[in-house]
Short mmCIF file of C-alpha atoms in Angstrom, two decimals:
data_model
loop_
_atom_site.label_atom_id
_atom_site.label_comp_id
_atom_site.label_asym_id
_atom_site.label_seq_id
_atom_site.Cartn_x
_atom_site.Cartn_y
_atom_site.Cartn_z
CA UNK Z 12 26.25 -11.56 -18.89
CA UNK Z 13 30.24 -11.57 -18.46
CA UNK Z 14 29.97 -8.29 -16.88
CA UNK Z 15 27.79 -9.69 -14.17
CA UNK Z 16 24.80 -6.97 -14.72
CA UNK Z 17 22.40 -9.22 -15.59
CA UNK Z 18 21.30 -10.57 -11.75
CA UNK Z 19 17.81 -8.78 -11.68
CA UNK Z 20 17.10 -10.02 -15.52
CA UNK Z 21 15.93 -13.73 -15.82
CA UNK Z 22 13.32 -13.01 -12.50
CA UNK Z 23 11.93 -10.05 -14.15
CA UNK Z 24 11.89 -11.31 -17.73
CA UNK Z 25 9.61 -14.59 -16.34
CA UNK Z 26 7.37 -12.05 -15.33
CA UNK Z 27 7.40 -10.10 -17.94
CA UNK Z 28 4.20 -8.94 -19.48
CA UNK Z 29 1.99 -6.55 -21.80
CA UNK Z 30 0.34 -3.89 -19.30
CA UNK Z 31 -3.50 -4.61 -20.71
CA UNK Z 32 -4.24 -0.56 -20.57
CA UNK Z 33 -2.94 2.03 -22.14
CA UNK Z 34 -1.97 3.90 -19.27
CA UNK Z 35 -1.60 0.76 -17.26
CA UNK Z 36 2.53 1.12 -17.22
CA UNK Z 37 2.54 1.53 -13.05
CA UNK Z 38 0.29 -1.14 -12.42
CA UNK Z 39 1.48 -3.74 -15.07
CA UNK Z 40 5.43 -2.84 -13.27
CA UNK Z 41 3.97 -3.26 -10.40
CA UNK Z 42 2.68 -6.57 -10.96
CA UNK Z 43 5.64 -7.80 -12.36
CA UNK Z 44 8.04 -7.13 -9.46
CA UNK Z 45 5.31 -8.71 -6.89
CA UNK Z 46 5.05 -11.27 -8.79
CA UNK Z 47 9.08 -11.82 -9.48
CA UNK Z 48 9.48 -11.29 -5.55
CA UNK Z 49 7.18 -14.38 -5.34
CA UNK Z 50 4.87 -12.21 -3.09
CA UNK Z 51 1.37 -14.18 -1.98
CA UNK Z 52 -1.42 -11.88 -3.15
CA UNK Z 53 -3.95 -14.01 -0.33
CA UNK Z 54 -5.93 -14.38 -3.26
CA UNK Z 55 -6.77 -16.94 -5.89
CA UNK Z 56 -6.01 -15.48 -9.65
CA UNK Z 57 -7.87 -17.97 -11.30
CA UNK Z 58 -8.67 -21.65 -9.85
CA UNK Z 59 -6.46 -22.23 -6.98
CA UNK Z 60 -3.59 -20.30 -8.18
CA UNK Z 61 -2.34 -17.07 -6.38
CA UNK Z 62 -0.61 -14.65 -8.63
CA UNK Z 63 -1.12 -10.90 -8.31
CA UNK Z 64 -2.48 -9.27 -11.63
CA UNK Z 65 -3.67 -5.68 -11.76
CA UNK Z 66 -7.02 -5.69 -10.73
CA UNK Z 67 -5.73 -7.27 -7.00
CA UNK Z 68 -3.76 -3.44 -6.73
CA UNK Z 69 -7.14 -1.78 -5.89
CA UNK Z 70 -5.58 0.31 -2.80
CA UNK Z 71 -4.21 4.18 -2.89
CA UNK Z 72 -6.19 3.94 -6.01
CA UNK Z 73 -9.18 4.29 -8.56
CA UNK Z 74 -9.03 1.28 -11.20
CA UNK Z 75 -11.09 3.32 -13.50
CA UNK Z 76 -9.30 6.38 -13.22
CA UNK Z 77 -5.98 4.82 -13.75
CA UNK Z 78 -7.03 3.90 -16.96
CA UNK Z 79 -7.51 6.74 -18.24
CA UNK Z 80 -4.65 8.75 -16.59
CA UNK Z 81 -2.34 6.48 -15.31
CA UNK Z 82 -0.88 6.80 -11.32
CA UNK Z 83 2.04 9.36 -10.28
CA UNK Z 84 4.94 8.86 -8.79
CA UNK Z 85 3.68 8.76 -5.34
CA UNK Z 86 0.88 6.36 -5.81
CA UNK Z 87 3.33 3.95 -7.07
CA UNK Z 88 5.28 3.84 -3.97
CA UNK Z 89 2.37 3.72 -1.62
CA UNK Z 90 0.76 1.03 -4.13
CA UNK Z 91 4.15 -0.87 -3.23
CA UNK Z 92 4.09 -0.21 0.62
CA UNK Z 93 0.35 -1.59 0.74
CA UNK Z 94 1.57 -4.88 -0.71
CA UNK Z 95 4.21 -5.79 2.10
CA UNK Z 96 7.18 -4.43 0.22
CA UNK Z 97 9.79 -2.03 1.21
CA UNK Z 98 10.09 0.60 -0.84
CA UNK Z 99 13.01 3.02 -1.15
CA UNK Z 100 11.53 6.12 -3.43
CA UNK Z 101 13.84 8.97 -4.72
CA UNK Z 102 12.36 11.58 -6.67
CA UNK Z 103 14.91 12.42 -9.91
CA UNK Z 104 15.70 16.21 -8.72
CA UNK Z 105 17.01 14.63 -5.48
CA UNK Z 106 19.45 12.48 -7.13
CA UNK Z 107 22.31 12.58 -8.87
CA UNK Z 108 23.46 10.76 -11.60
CA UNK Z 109 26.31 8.94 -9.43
CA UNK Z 110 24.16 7.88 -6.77
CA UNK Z 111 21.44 6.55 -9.70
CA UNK Z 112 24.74 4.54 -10.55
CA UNK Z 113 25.20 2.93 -7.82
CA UNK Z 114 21.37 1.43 -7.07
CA UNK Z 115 21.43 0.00 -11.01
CA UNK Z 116 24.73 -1.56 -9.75
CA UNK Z 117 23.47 -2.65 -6.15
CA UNK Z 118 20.21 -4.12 -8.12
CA UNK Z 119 21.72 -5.49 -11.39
CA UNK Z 120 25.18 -6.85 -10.17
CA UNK Z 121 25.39 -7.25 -6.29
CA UNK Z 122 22.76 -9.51 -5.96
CA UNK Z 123 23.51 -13.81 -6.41
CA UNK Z 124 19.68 -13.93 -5.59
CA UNK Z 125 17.88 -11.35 -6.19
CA UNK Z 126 15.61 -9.95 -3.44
CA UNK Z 127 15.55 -6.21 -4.85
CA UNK Z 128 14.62 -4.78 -8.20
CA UNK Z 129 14.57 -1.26 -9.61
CA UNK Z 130 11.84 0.72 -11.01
CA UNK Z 131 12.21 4.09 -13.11
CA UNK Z 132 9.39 6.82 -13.59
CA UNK Z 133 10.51 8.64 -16.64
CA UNK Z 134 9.56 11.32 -19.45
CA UNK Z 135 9.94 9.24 -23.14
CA UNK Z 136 10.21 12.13 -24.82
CA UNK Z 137 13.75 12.19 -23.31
CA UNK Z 138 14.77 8.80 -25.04
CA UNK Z 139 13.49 10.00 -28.16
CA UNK Z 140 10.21 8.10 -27.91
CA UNK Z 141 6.58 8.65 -28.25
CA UNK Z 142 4.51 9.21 -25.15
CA UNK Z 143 5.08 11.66 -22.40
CA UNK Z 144 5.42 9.39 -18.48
CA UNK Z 145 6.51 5.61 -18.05
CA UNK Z 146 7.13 3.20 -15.62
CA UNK Z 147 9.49 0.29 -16.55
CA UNK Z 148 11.71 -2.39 -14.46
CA UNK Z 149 15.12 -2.48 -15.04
CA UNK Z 150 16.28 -5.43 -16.03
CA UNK Z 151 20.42 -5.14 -16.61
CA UNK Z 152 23.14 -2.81 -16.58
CA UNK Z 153 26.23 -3.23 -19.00
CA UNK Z 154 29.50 -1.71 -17.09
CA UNK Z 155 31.39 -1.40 -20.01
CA UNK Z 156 29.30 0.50 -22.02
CA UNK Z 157 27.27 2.18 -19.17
CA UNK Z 158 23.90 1.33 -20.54
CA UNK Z 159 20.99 -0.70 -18.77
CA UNK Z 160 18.56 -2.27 -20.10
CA UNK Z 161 14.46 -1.51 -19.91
CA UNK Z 162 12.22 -3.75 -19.74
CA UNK Z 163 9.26 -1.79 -21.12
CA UNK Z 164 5.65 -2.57 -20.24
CA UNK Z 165 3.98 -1.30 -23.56
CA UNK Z 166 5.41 -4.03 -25.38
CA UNK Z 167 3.06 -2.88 -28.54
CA UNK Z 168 5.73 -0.25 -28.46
CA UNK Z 169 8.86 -0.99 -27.61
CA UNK Z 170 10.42 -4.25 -26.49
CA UNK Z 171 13.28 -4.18 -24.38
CA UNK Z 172 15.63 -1.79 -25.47
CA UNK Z 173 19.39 -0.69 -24.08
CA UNK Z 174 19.93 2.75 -23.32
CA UNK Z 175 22.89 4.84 -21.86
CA UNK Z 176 22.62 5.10 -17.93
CA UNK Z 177 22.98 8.97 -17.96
CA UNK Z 178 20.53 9.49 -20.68
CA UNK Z 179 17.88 7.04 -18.49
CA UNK Z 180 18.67 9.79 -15.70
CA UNK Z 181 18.00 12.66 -17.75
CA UNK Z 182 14.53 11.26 -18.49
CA UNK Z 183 14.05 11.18 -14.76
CA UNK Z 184 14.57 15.40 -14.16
CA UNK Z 185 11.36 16.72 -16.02
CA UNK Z 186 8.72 17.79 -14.07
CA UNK Z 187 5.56 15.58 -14.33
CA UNK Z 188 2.92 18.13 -15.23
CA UNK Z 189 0.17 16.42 -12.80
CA UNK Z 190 2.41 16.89 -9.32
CA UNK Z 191 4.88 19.93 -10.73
CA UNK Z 192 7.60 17.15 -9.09
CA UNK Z 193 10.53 15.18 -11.02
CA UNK Z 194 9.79 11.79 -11.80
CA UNK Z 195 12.25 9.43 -10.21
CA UNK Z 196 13.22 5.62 -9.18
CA UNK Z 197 12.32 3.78 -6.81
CA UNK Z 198 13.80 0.19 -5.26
CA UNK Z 199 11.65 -2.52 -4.25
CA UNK Z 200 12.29 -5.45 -2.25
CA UNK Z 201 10.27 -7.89 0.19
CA UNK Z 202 12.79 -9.33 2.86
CA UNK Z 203 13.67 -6.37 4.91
CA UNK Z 204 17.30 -6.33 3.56
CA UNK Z 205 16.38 -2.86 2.16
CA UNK Z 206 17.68 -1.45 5.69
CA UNK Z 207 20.97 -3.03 4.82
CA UNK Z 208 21.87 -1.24 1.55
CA UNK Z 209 19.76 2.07 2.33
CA UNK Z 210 20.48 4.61 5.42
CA UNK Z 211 16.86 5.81 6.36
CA UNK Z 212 18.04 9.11 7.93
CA UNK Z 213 19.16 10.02 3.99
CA UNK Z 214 15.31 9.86 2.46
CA UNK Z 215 12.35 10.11 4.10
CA UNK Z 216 10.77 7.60 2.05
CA UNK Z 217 12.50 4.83 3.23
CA UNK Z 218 10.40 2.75 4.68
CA UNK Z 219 11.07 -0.25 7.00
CA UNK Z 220 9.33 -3.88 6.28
CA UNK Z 221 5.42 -3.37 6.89
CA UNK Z 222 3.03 -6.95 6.27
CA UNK Z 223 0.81 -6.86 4.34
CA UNK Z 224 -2.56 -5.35 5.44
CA UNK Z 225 -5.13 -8.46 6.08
CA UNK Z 226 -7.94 -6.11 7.12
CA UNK Z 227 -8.18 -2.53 4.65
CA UNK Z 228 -6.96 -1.27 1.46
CA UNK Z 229 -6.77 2.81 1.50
CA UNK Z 230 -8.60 4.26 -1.36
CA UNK Z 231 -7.48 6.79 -3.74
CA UNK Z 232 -8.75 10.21 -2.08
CA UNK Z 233 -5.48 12.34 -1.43
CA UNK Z 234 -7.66 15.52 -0.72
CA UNK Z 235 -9.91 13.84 1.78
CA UNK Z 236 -6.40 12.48 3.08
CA UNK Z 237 -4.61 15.81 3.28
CA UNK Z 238 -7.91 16.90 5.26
CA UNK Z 239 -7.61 14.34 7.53
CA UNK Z 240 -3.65 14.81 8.13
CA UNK Z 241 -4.55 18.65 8.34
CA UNK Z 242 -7.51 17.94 11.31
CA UNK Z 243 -4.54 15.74 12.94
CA UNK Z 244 -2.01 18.39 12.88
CA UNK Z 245 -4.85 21.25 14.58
CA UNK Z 246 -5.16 18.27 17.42
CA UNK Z 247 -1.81 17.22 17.81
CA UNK Z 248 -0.76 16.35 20.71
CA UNK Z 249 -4.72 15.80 22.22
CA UNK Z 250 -6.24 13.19 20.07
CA UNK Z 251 -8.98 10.99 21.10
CA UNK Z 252 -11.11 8.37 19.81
CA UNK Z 253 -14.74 11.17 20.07
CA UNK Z 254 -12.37 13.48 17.94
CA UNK Z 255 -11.55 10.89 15.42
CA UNK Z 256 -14.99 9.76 15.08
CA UNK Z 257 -16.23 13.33 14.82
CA UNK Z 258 -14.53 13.47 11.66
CA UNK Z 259 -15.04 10.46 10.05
CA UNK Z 260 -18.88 10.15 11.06
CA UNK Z 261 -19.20 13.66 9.82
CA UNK Z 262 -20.53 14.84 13.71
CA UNK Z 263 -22.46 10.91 13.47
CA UNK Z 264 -24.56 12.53 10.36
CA UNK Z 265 -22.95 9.53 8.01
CA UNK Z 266 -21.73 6.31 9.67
CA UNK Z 267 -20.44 4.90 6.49
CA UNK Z 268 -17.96 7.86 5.76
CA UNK Z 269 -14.72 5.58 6.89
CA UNK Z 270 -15.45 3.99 4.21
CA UNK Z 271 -14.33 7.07 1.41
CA UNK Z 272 -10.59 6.08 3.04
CA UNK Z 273 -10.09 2.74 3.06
CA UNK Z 274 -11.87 -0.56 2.20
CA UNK Z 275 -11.92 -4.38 3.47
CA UNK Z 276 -9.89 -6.40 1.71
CA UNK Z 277 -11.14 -9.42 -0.08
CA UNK Z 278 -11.97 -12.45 2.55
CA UNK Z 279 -8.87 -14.62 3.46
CA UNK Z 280 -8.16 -18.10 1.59
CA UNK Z 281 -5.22 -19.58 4.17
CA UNK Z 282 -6.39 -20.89 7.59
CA UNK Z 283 -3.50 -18.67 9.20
CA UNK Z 284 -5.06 -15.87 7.68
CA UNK Z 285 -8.44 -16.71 8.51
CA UNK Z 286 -7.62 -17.13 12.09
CA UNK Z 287 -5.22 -14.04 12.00
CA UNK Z 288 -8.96 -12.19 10.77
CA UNK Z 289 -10.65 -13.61 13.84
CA UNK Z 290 -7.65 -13.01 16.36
CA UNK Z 291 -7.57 -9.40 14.88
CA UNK Z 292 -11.33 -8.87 15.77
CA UNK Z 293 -11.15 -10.36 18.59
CA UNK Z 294 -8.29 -7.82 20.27
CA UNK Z 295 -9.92 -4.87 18.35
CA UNK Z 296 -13.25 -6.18 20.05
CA UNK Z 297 -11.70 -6.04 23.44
CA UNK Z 298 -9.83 -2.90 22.82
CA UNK Z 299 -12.81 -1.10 21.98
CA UNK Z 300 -15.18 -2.40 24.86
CA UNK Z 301 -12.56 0.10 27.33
CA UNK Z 302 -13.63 3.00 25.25
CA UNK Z 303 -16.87 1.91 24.95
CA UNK Z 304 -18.36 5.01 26.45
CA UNK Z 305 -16.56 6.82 23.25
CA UNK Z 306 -17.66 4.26 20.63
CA UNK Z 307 -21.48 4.21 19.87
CA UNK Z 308 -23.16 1.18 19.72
CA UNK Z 309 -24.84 1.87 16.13
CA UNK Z 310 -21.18 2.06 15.06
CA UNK Z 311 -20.63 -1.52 15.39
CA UNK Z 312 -23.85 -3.12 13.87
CA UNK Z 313 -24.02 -5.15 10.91
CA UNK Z 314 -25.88 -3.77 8.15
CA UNK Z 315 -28.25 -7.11 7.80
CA UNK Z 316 -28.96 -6.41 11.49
CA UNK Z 317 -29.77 -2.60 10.75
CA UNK Z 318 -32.18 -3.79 7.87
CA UNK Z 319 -33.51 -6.29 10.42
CA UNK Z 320 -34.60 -3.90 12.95
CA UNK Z 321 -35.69 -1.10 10.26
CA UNK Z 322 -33.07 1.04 10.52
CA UNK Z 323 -33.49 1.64 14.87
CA UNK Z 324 -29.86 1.94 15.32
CA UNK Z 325 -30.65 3.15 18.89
CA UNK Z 326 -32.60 0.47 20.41
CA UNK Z 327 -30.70 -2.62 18.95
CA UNK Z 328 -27.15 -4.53 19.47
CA UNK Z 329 -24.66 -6.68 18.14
CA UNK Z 330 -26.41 -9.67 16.94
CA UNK Z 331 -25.90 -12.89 19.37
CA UNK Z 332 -21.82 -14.13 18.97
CA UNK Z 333 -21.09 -10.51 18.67
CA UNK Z 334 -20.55 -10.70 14.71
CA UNK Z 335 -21.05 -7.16 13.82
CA UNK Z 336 -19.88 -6.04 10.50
CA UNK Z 337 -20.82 -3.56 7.89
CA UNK Z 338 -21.88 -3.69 4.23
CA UNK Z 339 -19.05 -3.92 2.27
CA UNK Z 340 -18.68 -0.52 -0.06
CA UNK Z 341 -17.05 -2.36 -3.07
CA UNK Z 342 -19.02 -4.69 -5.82
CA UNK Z 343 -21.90 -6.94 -3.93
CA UNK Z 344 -20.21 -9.83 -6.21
CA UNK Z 345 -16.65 -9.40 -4.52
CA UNK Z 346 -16.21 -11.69 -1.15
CA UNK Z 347 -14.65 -8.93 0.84
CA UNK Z 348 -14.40 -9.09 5.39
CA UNK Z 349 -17.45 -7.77 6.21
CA UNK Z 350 -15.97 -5.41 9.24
CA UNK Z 351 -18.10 -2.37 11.66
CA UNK Z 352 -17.48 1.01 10.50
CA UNK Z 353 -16.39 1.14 14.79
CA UNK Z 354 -13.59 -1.42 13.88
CA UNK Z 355 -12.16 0.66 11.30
CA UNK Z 356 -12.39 4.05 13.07
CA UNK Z 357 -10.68 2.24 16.17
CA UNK Z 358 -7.94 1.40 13.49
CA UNK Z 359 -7.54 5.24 12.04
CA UNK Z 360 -7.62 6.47 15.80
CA UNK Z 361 -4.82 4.00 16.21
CA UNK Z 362 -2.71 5.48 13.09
CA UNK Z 363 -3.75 9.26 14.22
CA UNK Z 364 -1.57 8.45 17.44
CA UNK Z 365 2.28 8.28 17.97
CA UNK Z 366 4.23 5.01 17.33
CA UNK Z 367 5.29 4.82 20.60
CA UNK Z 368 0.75 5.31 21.91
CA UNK Z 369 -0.24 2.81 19.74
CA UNK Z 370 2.10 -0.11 20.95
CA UNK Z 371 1.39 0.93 24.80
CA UNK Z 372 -2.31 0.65 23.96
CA UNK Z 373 -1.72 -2.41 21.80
CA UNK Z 374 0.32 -4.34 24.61
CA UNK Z 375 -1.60 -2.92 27.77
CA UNK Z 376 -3.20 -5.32 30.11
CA UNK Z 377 -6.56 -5.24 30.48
CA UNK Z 378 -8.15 -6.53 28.30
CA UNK Z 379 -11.45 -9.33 29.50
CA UNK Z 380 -9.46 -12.76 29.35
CA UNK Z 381 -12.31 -13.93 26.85
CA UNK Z 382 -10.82 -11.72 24.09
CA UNK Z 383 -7.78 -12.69 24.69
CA UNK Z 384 -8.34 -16.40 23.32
CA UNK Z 385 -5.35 -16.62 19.97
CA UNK Z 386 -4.25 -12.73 20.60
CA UNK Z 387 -0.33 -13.03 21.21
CA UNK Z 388 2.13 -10.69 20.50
CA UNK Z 389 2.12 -11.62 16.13
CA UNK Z 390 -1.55 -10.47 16.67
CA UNK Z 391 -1.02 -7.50 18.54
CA UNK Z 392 2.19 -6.53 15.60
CA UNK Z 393 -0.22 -7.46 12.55
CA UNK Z 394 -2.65 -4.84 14.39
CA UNK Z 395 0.15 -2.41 14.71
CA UNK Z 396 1.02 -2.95 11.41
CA UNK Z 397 -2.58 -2.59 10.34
CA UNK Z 398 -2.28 1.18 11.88
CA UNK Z 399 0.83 1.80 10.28
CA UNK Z 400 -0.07 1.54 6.71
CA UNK Z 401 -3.30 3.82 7.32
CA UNK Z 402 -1.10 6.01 8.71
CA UNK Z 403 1.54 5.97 5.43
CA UNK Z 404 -1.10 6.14 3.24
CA UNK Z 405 -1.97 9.67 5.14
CA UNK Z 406 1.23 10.89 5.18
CA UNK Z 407 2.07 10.04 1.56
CA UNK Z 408 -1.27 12.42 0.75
CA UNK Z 409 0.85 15.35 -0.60
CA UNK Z 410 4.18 13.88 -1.47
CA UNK Z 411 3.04 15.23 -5.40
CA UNK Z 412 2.20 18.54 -3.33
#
């Protein structure tokens, strides 16, 4: 503590905890540093409280097959980005063992409050330990004797442990054997001061602030991703909305497809974020209805009102009030939005287009003054955020490539 290295240590070791699965090390780190950055999950845990535990990190990922083989380096960082933080990701091979020094010292020592918090992906084996991959916070660096200090998940292993800086960056070279790429560290934070310690132009995974998704979660399908981001890249520069729905209906042969890459989230606890839900439908509703001749009516039914009507997607609407939704693809037991399969294609075609298309269609007049009612500009940002995270979760597909 006289050294000053220990700035990061007493908000991660509040949070510390045992990752409940084996393989659970990325999740279980993952937890702790959302929960350390005093990040709202917009979800009770149990009773009223709100405190993010793994089972909440259900985006750029399969639960089930994370227990059983962990999450790589890449899913990490786009598990991060889906939760609201900024994340700063630097595979091991790009590094050196300088410029490792100096984030342990910007995220140990330079911090009175800490707002940012280092994670390493690393090979055991390395360290001398059992196991082969790892994710761990680090929780202090000692200057004098150049060691820093993990705080290590698998607690039925090893409890926090010191270990020399430049051996802890040797552990970071090997190749992981799923992605044939180094392992690496990565620096989280959740106030947008990232941009002040990081230059963006250096790494292209520096990301700027994104909030956090109230609509979709993206699901853990990287090769139905890299498909997608392949079909984009044949199109470029001529997308349009009957392309985009081509794909993702499979040429209108499966109207639930959208739903293999991403997912509603759960439905909203806060009033704000109940009326940010309703403000968000309500501009998507009216931004829709001026491609209407592109979006098909079916699209936008509810499932209750397809069962209603037997199925006769063709002859029905929206039922009255315009409340069209779709089942939702996850557990029957979970309370997730219940939002169109048109509503989420709209978003996708809105991520499939250039930063600079998506805000002119966001902020263009136009739209009937009806659907205007609680859209302002925090609306219209929130939707362009919305697009923004499909749209990493795309590009992120082959980062392990």
């Amino acid at each position: 503590m006289s050294t000053g290295g220990t700035s990061a240590f007493f908000s991660l070791i509040e949070q510390l905890q045992t990752q409940p699965e084996p393989a659970y090390c990325g999740l279980t780190t993952l937890v702790i540093i959302l929960n350390a950055l005093a990040v709202d999950p917009r979800r009770s845990w149990k009773g009223p409280w709100r405190w993010y535990e793994e089972s909440m990190l259900n985006c750029c990922v399969d639960l089930d097959l994370a227990k059983e083989t962990g999450i790589t380096f890449s899913t990490f960082a786009c598990l991060a980005k889906c939760q609201g933080l900024d994340v700063h990701a630097v595979h091991g091979s790009d590094s050196t063992v300088e410029e490792f020094r100096q984030i342990v010292k910007q995220t140990c020592t330079h911090q009175k409050l800490p707002s940012s918090f280092l994670v390493i992906s690393y090979t055991r084996k390395v360290l001398g330990q059992t196991g082969t991959g790892h994710f761990s916070p680090i929780g202090a660096y000692d200057e004098a004797s150049d060691n820093v200090l993990i705080l290590d998940t698998a607690r039925f292993k090893y409890g926090p442990h010191w270990v020399p800086l430049e051996l802890v960056f040797e552990a970071l070279i090997p190749e992981d054997p799923d992605t044939g790429q180094s392992r690496g560290y990565v620096v989280l934070s959740y106030d947008g001061k990232q941009d002040e310690i990081f230059n963006p132009d250096t790494c292209h995974r520096c990301n700027s602030h994104l909030p956090l998704s109230v609509l979709f979660g993206s699901k853990q399908n990287d090769s139905l991703r890299k498909e997608y981001k392949d079909f984009l890249e044949s199109l470029l520069p001529n997308v349009t909305l009957s392309l985009v729905i081509s794909f993702w209906t499979k040429d209108r042969t499966n109207d639930n497809y959208i739903w293999e890459l991403v997912q509603p989230q759960l439905q909203p606890v806060d009033s704000a974020d109940v009326d940010m839900v309703t403000s968000l439908r309500r501009l998507l509703k009216g931004l829709i209805a001026r491609k209407q001749s592109d979006m098909p009516s079916a699209l936008l039914l509810t499932w209750q009102w397809r069962n209603i009507n037997n199925g006769n997607k063709s002859d029905v609407g929206c039922p009255p009030g315009g409340s069209c939704c779709t089942p939702s693809p996850n557990n029957g037991s979970v309370r997730t939005l219940e939002i169109s399969p048109g509503e989420a294609l709209y978003i996708v075609y809105l991520a499939s287009l250039s930063k600079e298309q998506r805000r002119c269609i966001v902020y263009e007049d136009g739209i009937d003054a009806e659907m205007r009612i609680g859209v302002d500009d925090t609306v219209r940002e929130q939707l362009l955020a919305e697009a923004a995270l499909v749209l990493y979760a795309i590009e992120t597909c082959d980062w392990d490539v």
